[in-house]
Coordinates of C-alpha atoms and ligand atoms in Angstrom, one line a residue:
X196 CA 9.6 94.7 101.0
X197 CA 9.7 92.4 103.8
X198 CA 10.2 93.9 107.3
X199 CA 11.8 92.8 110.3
X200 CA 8.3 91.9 111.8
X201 CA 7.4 90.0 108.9
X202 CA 11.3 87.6 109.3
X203 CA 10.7 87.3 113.1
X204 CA 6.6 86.1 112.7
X205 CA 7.4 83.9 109.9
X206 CA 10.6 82.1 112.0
X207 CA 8.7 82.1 115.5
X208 CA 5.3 80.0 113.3
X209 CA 7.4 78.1 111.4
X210 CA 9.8 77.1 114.5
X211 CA 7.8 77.5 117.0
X212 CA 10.1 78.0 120.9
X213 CA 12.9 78.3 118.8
X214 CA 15.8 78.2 121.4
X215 CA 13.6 75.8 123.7
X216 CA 11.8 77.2 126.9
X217 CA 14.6 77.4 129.6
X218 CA 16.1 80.7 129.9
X219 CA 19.3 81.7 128.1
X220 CA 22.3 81.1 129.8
X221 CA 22.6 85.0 129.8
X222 CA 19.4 85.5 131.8
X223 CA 20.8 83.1 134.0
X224 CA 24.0 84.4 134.5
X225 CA 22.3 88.0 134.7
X226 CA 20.1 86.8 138.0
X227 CA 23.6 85.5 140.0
X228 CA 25.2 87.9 138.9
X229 CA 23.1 91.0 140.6
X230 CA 22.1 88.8 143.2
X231 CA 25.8 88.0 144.3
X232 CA 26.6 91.7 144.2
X233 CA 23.8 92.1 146.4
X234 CA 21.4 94.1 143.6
X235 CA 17.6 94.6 144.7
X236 CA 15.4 92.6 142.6
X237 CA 13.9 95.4 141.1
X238 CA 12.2 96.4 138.0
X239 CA 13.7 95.4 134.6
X240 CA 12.8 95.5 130.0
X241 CA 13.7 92.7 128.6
X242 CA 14.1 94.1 125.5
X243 CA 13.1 91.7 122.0
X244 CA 11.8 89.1 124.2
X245 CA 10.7 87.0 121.8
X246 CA 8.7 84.4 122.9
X247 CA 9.3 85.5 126.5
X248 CA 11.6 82.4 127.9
X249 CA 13.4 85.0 129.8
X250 CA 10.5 87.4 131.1
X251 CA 9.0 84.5 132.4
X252 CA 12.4 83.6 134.3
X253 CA 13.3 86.9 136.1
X254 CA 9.5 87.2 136.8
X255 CA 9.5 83.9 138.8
X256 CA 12.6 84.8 140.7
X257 CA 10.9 88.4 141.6
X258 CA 11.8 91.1 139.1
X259 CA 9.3 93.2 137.9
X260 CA 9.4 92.4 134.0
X261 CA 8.0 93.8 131.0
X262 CA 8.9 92.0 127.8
X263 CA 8.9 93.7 124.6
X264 CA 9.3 92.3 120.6
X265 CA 8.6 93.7 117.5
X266 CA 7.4 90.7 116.1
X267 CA 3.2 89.7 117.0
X268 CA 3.4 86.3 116.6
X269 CA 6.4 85.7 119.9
X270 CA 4.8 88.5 121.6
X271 CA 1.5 86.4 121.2
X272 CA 3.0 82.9 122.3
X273 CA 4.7 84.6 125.3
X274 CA 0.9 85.6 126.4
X275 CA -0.4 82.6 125.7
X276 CA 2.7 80.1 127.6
X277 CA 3.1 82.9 130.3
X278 CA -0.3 85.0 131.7
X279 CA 1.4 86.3 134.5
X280 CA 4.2 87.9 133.0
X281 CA 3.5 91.5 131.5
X282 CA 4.0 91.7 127.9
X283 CA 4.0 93.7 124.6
X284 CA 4.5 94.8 121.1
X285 CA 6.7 97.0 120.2
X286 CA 10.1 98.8 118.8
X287 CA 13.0 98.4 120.6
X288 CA 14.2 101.4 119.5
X289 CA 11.3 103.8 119.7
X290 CA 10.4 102.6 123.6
X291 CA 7.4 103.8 125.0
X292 CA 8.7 104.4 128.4
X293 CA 9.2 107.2 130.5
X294 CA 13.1 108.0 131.4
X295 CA 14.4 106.7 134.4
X296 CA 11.1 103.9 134.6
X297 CA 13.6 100.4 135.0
X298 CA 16.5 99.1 137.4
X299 CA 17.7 97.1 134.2
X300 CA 17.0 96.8 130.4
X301 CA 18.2 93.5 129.3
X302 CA 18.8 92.2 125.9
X303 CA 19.8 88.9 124.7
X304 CA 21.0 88.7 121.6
X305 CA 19.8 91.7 119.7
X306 CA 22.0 94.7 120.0
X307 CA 24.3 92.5 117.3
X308 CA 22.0 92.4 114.7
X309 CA 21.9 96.2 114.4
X310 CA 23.7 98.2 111.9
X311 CA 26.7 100.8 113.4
X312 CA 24.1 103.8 113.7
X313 CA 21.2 101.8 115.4
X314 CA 23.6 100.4 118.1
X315 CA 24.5 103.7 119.2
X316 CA 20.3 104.4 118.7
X317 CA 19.7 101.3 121.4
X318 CA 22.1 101.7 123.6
X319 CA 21.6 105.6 123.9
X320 CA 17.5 104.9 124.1
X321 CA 17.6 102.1 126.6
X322 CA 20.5 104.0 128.8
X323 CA 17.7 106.9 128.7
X324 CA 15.5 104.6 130.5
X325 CA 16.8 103.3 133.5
X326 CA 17.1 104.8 136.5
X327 CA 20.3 106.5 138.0
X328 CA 22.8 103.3 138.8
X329 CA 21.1 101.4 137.1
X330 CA 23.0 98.6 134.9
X331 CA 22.5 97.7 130.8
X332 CA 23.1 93.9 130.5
X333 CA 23.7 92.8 126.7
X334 CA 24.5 89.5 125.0
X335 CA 26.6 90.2 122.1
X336 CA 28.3 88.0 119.1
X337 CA 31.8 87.3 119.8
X338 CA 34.2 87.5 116.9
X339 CA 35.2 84.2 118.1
X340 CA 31.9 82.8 116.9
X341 CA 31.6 80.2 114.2
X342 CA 29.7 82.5 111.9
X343 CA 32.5 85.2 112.0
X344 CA 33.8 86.1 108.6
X345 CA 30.6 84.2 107.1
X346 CA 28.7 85.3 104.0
X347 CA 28.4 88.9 102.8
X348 CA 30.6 91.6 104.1
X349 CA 28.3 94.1 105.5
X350 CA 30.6 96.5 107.4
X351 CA 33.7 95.7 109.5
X352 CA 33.6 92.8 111.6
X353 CA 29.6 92.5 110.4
X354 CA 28.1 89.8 108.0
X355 CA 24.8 88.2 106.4
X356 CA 25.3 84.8 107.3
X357 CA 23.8 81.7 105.1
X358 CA 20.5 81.9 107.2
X359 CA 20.1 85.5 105.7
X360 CA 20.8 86.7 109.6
X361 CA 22.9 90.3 109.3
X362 CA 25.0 90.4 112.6
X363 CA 27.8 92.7 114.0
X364 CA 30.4 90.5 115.8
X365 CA 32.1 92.4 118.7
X366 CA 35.6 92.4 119.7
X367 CA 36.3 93.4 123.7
X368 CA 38.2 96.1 121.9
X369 CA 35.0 97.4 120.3
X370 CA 32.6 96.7 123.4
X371 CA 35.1 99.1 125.1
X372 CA 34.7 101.6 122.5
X373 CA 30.9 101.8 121.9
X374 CA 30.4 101.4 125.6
X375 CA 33.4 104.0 126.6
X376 CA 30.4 106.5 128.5
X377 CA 29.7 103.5 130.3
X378 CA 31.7 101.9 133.3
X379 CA 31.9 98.4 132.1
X380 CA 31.4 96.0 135.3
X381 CA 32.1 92.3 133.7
X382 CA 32.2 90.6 130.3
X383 CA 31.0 87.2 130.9
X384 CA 32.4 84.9 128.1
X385 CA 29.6 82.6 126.6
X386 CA 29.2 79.0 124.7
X387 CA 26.1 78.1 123.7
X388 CA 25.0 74.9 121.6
X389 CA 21.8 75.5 119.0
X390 CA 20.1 73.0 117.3
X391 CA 17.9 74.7 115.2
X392 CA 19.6 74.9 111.1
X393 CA 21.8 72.0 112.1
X394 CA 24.2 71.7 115.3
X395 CA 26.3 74.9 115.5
X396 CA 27.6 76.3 118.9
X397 CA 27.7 80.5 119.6
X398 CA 30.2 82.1 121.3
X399 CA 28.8 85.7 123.0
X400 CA 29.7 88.0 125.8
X401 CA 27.4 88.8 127.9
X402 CA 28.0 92.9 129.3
X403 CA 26.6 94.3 132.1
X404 CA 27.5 98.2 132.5
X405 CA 26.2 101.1 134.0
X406 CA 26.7 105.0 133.3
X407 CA 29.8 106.2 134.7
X408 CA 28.4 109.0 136.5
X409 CA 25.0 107.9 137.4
X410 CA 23.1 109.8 135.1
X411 CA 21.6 108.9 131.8
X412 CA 21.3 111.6 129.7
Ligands
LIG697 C1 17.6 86.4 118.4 S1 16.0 86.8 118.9 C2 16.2 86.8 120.6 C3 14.9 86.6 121.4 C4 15.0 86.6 122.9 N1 15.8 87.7 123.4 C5 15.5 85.2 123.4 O1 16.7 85.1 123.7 O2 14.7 84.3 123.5 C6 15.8 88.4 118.4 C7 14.5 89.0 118.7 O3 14.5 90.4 118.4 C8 13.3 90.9 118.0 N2 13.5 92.2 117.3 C9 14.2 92.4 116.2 N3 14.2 93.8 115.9 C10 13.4 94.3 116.9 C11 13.0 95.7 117.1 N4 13.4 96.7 116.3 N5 12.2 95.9 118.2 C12 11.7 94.9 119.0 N6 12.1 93.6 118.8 C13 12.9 93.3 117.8 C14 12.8 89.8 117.1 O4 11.4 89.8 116.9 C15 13.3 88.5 117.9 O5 12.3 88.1 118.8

């Protein structure tokens, strides 16, 4: 059976920088967004990296990143494009980190394509690891995006679109719910335009919470 590995290695050699090398609009909005509130630039996981567009972007503006994907083949490009950023291969939900260990865990675009179970997995493992205060920042399908309602029905509000791509597509109703432990800080709203598998524009929100009584267990 093909595994997850085996999907992303074959799209990152096939595609190659997939989404381009600038940082996602998310990892851009994630840097003003702490640094506006006045948030030290401190040590974050960007979590199914991929190629490491965004590692490579909160390392230059002075975070201490670690970027970590499943997939062999972006974790090798990411070495190869960026030598000074520190990265590696591994599952996103089985992290090899001590609790408490980052400031952040950010994740662009990957808590969606898990299944109800394995959403609650992530967001429990990653809130595990960062320190007390410290704030989760996801990118999330919106149910306003143009897939929504594509392809097979895999679960409420959850579909296999035509690119074989299985993805959960939030409501702010349902953020609230799966993030109700969580004090939820802002929901950014977000357009983006792809260009890979024809034109086709995404819209996400981008969450940035934190536990509501400092702790994370
Ligand atoms: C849509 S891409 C996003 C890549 C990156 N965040 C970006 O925006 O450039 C999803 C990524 O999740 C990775 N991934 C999927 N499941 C994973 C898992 N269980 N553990 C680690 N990485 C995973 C894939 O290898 C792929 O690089």
């Amino acid at each position: 059976m093909k595994t997850i590995e085996d999907y992303w290695d074959k799209k990152f050699k096939e595609k190659g920088h997939i989404w381009g090398n600038e940082p996602s609009k998310s990892a851009l909005i994630t840097e003003s967004f702490l640094s506006a509130r006045g948030f030290k630039k401190g040590k974050i996981l960007d979590i199914a990296c991929g190629y490491g567009r965004d590692s490579k972007y909160f390392t230059d503006n002075g975070f201490d990143t670690t970027g970590i994907d499943i997939s062999a083949e972006g974790i090798a490009m990411a070495k190869k494009q960026y030598p000074d950023v520190k990265f590696m291969i591994g599952d996103i939900l089985h992290l090899p980190f001590q609790t408490s260990s980052f400031d952040y865990v950010f994740g662009n675009f990957i808590l969606h394509l898990l299944l109800k179970d394995l959403r609650f997995k992530l967001i429990k493992e990653t809130s595990r690891l960062i320190k007390p205060g410290g704030i989760l920042v996801f990118s999330v399908a919106s149910i306003e995006d143009v897939d929504f309602g594509k392809g097979e029905t895999k679960d409420t509000n959850c579909f296999v679109n035509a690119r074989g791509v299985m993805k959960y597509y939030y409501s702010k109703e349902a953020i609230y719910n799966e993030f109700k432990d969580f004090e939820i800080m802002a929901i950014h709203d977000i357009e983006e335009i792809h260009d890979h598998d024809g034109i086709h524009k995404h819209k996400s929100y981008l969450l940035f919470v934190r536990k509501r009584n400092g702790r994370n267990d």
